[in-house]
Amino acid sequence: PSKAQYTSICASNARVMAVANNSNIAIVAFTQDNQTIYSWLKKTLPAVANWTKVIFGQNKFLALASFASGAISDEYGDNWRTVVMPSSENWTCAAFGNNLWIAAAYQSNKLALSGDGVAWAPGALPTTLQTRDLKFINGRFVILADSGLIYESTDGMNWTQAPLPVTLSAGSGKAYLAYGNNYVVTTF
């Protein structure tokens, strides 16, 4: 529906949502069988921003932006409203689990926590990290940072560094976590 530099994509039960950089555009597609994507539709976010991440939880989408407020949608991603983050940070990753939303800032120890995706409170990591990805895996929030550091938390407040059997080093600047079949995989 619109040409843009899309920066993040996520899926819900019957929708796929993407957000774009330097725009107020989100696009949503519908699925009937959770496999086939039907027509993409343009949606309008509350502000023009560098939207960095979109995730799904509690039957709504959350979009984060660099150095700006976030946005939360209705159940279908049709209507969006602004949410105020606890500080102006480069919010680059987020996850939802255990009825908790967590957002992490890049090159910072700052976190944002919310029970409903609307009201946010500040949180903190034990150290400044260049966070690359944040996922909710098997009852734990897992943060992947540059230099291969991984931190874990069950409540978003208490974080411990995960021991790794190998030393990871940053590569292209793109690092991701994936989970499936009881395996956690990371890329650098």
mmCIF file of C-alpha atoms in Angstrom:
data_model
loop_
_atom_site.group_PDB
_atom_site.id
_atom_site.type_symbol
_atom_site.label_atom_id
_atom_site.label_comp_id
_atom_site.label_asym_id
_atom_site.label_seq_id
_atom_site.Cartn_x
_atom_site.Cartn_y
_atom_site.Cartn_z
ATOM 1 C CA PRO A 1 0.000 0.000 0.000
ATOM 2 C CA SER A 2 2.852 2.466 0.625
ATOM 3 C CA LYS A 3 6.521 2.630 -0.209
ATOM 4 C CA ALA A 4 8.508 3.041 2.973
ATOM 5 C CA GLN A 5 11.533 1.687 4.804
ATOM 6 C CA TYR A 6 9.824 -0.900 6.973
ATOM 7 C CA THR A 7 11.817 -1.652 10.102
ATOM 8 C CA SER A 8 9.829 -4.240 12.040
ATOM 9 C CA ILE A 9 7.143 -6.829 11.420
ATOM 10 C CA CYS A 10 5.165 -9.107 13.721
ATOM 11 C CA ALA A 11 2.197 -11.447 13.577
ATOM 12 C CA SER A 12 -0.832 -11.973 15.759
ATOM 13 C CA ASN A 13 -3.470 -14.668 15.496
ATOM 14 C CA ALA A 14 -4.907 -13.401 12.214
ATOM 15 C CA ARG A 15 -2.946 -10.250 11.379
ATOM 16 C CA VAL A 16 0.528 -9.267 10.258
ATOM 17 C CA MET A 17 1.673 -5.718 11.152
ATOM 18 C CA ALA A 18 4.694 -3.719 9.958
ATOM 19 C CA VAL A 19 5.937 -0.235 10.889
ATOM 20 C CA ALA A 20 8.186 2.107 8.922
ATOM 21 C CA ASN A 21 11.040 4.494 9.572
ATOM 22 C CA ASN A 22 10.503 8.278 9.383
ATOM 23 C CA SER A 23 6.766 7.994 8.794
ATOM 24 C CA ASN A 24 3.372 7.635 10.411
ATOM 25 C CA ILE A 25 2.613 4.511 8.376
ATOM 26 C CA ALA A 26 1.801 1.043 9.587
ATOM 27 C CA ILE A 27 0.552 -1.659 7.279
ATOM 28 C CA VAL A 28 -1.597 -4.596 8.278
ATOM 29 C CA ALA A 29 -2.501 -7.755 6.412
ATOM 30 C CA PHE A 30 -5.149 -10.301 7.270
ATOM 31 C CA THR A 31 -4.925 -14.066 7.241
ATOM 32 C CA GLN A 32 -7.739 -16.562 7.383
ATOM 33 C CA ASP A 33 -5.680 -19.692 7.802
ATOM 34 C CA ASN A 34 -2.586 -18.227 9.553
ATOM 35 C CA GLN A 35 -0.612 -18.977 6.389
ATOM 36 C CA THR A 36 -1.965 -17.009 3.440
ATOM 37 C CA ILE A 37 -1.642 -13.219 3.609
ATOM 38 C CA TYR A 38 -4.480 -11.286 2.043
ATOM 39 C CA SER A 39 -4.404 -7.624 0.992
ATOM 40 C CA TRP A 40 -2.169 -5.194 2.864
ATOM 41 C CA LEU A 41 -3.921 -2.095 4.212
ATOM 42 C CA LYS A 42 -2.355 1.200 5.258
ATOM 43 C CA LYS A 43 -2.961 2.387 8.824
ATOM 44 C CA THR A 44 -1.974 5.708 10.367
ATOM 45 C CA LEU A 45 0.154 5.895 13.499
ATOM 46 C CA PRO A 46 -0.307 8.896 15.851
ATOM 47 C CA ALA A 47 2.909 10.651 14.752
ATOM 48 C CA VAL A 48 5.690 10.722 12.204
ATOM 49 C CA ALA A 49 8.613 8.981 13.911
ATOM 50 C CA ASN A 50 11.438 6.511 13.411
ATOM 51 C CA TRP A 51 9.374 3.461 14.325
ATOM 52 C CA THR A 52 11.815 0.736 15.359
ATOM 53 C CA LYS A 53 9.740 -2.156 16.681
ATOM 54 C CA VAL A 54 6.235 -3.591 16.615
ATOM 55 C CA ILE A 55 5.091 -6.483 18.833
ATOM 56 C CA PHE A 56 1.785 -8.120 19.745
ATOM 57 C CA GLY A 57 0.338 -8.940 23.170
ATOM 58 C CA GLN A 58 -2.952 -8.712 25.075
ATOM 59 C CA ASN A 59 -4.816 -8.546 21.736
ATOM 60 C CA LYS A 60 -3.122 -5.316 20.672
ATOM 61 C CA PHE A 61 -0.045 -4.122 18.824
ATOM 62 C CA LEU A 62 2.644 -1.939 20.411
ATOM 63 C CA ALA A 63 4.917 0.186 18.213
ATOM 64 C CA LEU A 64 8.084 1.805 19.577
ATOM 65 C CA ALA A 65 10.011 4.733 18.138
ATOM 66 C CA SER A 66 13.483 6.180 18.606
ATOM 67 C CA PHE A 67 13.526 9.129 21.007
ATOM 68 C CA ALA A 68 9.748 9.462 20.948
ATOM 69 C CA SER A 69 6.577 8.138 22.483
ATOM 70 C CA GLY A 70 5.165 4.780 21.500
ATOM 71 C CA ALA A 71 1.775 3.807 20.124
ATOM 72 C CA ILE A 72 -0.728 1.108 21.025
ATOM 73 C CA SER A 73 -3.478 -0.214 18.780
ATOM 74 C CA ASP A 74 -6.911 -1.643 19.218
ATOM 75 C CA GLU A 75 -7.397 -5.373 18.777
ATOM 76 C CA TYR A 76 -7.259 -5.230 14.987
ATOM 77 C CA GLY A 77 -4.540 -2.622 14.495
ATOM 78 C CA ASP A 78 -7.048 -0.228 12.961
ATOM 79 C CA ASN A 79 -6.869 2.576 15.513
ATOM 80 C CA TRP A 80 -3.737 3.772 17.303
ATOM 81 C CA ARG A 81 -3.111 6.098 20.215
ATOM 82 C CA THR A 82 0.037 7.554 21.719
ATOM 83 C CA VAL A 83 1.607 6.045 24.811
ATOM 84 C CA VAL A 84 4.164 8.027 26.787
ATOM 85 C CA MET A 85 7.383 6.198 27.549
ATOM 86 C CA PRO A 86 9.155 6.944 30.873
ATOM 87 C CA SER A 87 12.061 8.700 29.100
ATOM 88 C CA SER A 88 13.214 9.743 25.649
ATOM 89 C CA GLU A 89 15.430 6.843 24.581
ATOM 90 C CA ASN A 90 16.313 4.915 21.451
ATOM 91 C CA TRP A 91 13.692 2.188 22.105
ATOM 92 C CA THR A 92 14.829 -0.640 19.827
ATOM 93 C CA CYS A 93 13.326 -3.835 21.163
ATOM 94 C CA ALA A 94 10.403 -5.089 23.194
ATOM 95 C CA ALA A 95 8.645 -8.238 24.321
ATOM 96 C CA PHE A 96 5.400 -9.290 25.963
ATOM 97 C CA GLY A 97 4.969 -12.180 28.395
ATOM 98 C CA ASN A 98 3.538 -13.010 31.834
ATOM 99 C CA ASN A 99 1.126 -10.067 31.351
ATOM 100 C CA LEU A 100 4.098 -7.704 31.193
ATOM 101 C CA TRP A 101 5.352 -5.478 28.379
ATOM 102 C CA ILE A 102 9.076 -4.622 28.452
ATOM 103 C CA ALA A 103 10.903 -2.217 26.139
ATOM 104 C CA ALA A 104 14.695 -1.814 26.091
ATOM 105 C CA ALA A 105 16.762 1.130 24.891
ATOM 106 C CA TYR A 106 19.914 0.859 22.795
ATOM 107 C CA GLN A 107 23.247 1.985 24.335
ATOM 108 C CA SER A 108 21.604 2.379 27.716
ATOM 109 C CA ASN A 109 20.572 0.487 30.810
ATOM 110 C CA LYS A 110 17.034 1.914 30.520
ATOM 111 C CA LEU A 111 13.961 -0.283 30.390
ATOM 112 C CA ALA A 112 10.274 0.555 30.303
ATOM 113 C CA LEU A 113 7.701 -1.768 31.919
ATOM 114 C CA SER A 114 3.925 -1.862 31.611
ATOM 115 C CA GLY A 115 1.090 -4.148 32.630
ATOM 116 C CA ASP A 116 -1.294 -2.832 29.978
ATOM 117 C CA GLY A 117 0.919 -1.307 27.243
ATOM 118 C CA VAL A 118 -0.460 2.159 28.024
ATOM 119 C CA ALA A 119 0.989 3.246 31.401
ATOM 120 C CA TRP A 120 4.774 2.797 31.501
ATOM 121 C CA ALA A 121 7.221 2.847 34.411
ATOM 122 C CA PRO A 122 11.014 3.042 34.316
ATOM 123 C CA GLY A 123 13.162 -0.019 34.880
ATOM 124 C CA ALA A 124 16.867 -0.710 34.558
ATOM 125 C CA LEU A 125 19.369 -3.321 33.497
ATOM 126 C CA PRO A 126 22.395 -3.921 35.742
ATOM 127 C CA THR A 127 24.694 -2.357 33.129
ATOM 128 C CA THR A 128 24.625 -0.275 29.963
ATOM 129 C CA LEU A 129 24.053 -2.486 26.936
ATOM 130 C CA GLN A 130 23.762 -2.107 23.208
ATOM 131 C CA THR A 131 20.558 -4.117 23.151
ATOM 132 C CA ARG A 132 19.800 -5.845 19.868
ATOM 133 C CA ASP A 133 16.848 -8.104 20.639
ATOM 134 C CA LEU A 134 14.429 -8.925 23.433
ATOM 135 C CA LYS A 135 12.190 -11.991 23.509
ATOM 136 C CA PHE A 136 9.960 -13.803 25.967
ATOM 137 C CA ILE A 137 11.106 -17.450 25.971
ATOM 138 C CA ASN A 138 9.904 -20.223 28.284
ATOM 139 C CA GLY A 139 8.740 -17.884 31.039
ATOM 140 C CA ARG A 140 11.790 -15.612 30.846
ATOM 141 C CA PHE A 141 12.603 -12.319 29.183
ATOM 142 C CA VAL A 142 15.886 -12.654 27.297
ATOM 143 C CA ILE A 143 17.957 -9.676 26.091
ATOM 144 C CA LEU A 144 20.682 -10.075 23.485
ATOM 145 C CA ALA A 145 23.293 -7.297 23.357
ATOM 146 C CA ASP A 146 26.423 -6.536 21.382
ATOM 147 C CA SER A 147 29.498 -8.493 22.440
ATOM 148 C CA GLY A 148 27.243 -11.533 22.762
ATOM 149 C CA LEU A 149 25.972 -10.665 26.206
ATOM 150 C CA ILE A 150 22.672 -12.272 27.158
ATOM 151 C CA TYR A 151 20.640 -11.260 30.199
ATOM 152 C CA GLU A 152 17.557 -13.038 31.566
ATOM 153 C CA SER A 153 14.694 -12.065 33.875
ATOM 154 C CA THR A 154 11.367 -13.547 34.908
ATOM 155 C CA ASP A 155 9.909 -10.265 36.212
ATOM 156 C CA GLY A 156 11.640 -7.496 34.204
ATOM 157 C CA MET A 157 13.189 -6.056 37.359
ATOM 158 C CA ASN A 158 15.875 -8.586 38.322
ATOM 159 C CA TRP A 159 18.328 -9.444 35.539
ATOM 160 C CA THR A 160 21.196 -11.948 35.499
ATOM 161 C CA GLN A 161 23.792 -12.520 32.841
ATOM 162 C CA ALA A 162 23.352 -15.903 31.207
ATOM 163 C CA PRO A 163 26.430 -18.101 31.006
ATOM 164 C CA LEU A 164 27.270 -19.069 27.442
ATOM 165 C CA PRO A 165 29.342 -22.057 26.327
ATOM 166 C CA VAL A 166 31.011 -19.990 23.594
ATOM 167 C CA THR A 167 32.195 -16.417 23.182
ATOM 168 C CA LEU A 168 30.108 -14.414 20.756
ATOM 169 C CA SER A 169 31.358 -11.323 18.989
ATOM 170 C CA ALA A 170 29.404 -8.611 17.232
ATOM 171 C CA GLY A 171 29.353 -8.907 13.487
ATOM 172 C CA SER A 172 27.211 -6.894 11.125
ATOM 173 C CA GLY A 173 25.381 -4.931 13.809
ATOM 174 C CA LYS A 174 22.308 -7.100 13.256
ATOM 175 C CA ALA A 175 21.725 -9.595 16.013
ATOM 176 C CA TYR A 176 18.584 -11.604 16.660
ATOM 177 C CA LEU A 177 17.171 -14.226 18.980
ATOM 178 C CA ALA A 178 14.909 -16.999 17.747
ATOM 179 C CA TYR A 179 13.212 -19.804 19.618
ATOM 180 C CA GLY A 180 11.652 -23.069 18.493
ATOM 181 C CA ASN A 181 11.662 -26.779 19.325
ATOM 182 C CA ASN A 182 13.220 -26.014 22.722
ATOM 183 C CA TYR A 183 16.246 -24.297 21.151
ATOM 184 C CA VAL A 184 17.305 -20.673 21.425
ATOM 185 C CA VAL A 185 19.362 -19.510 18.465
ATOM 186 C CA THR A 186 21.214 -16.216 18.112
ATOM 187 C CA THR A 187 22.805 -14.586 15.082
ATOM 188 C CA PHE A 188 25.652 -12.092 14.949
#
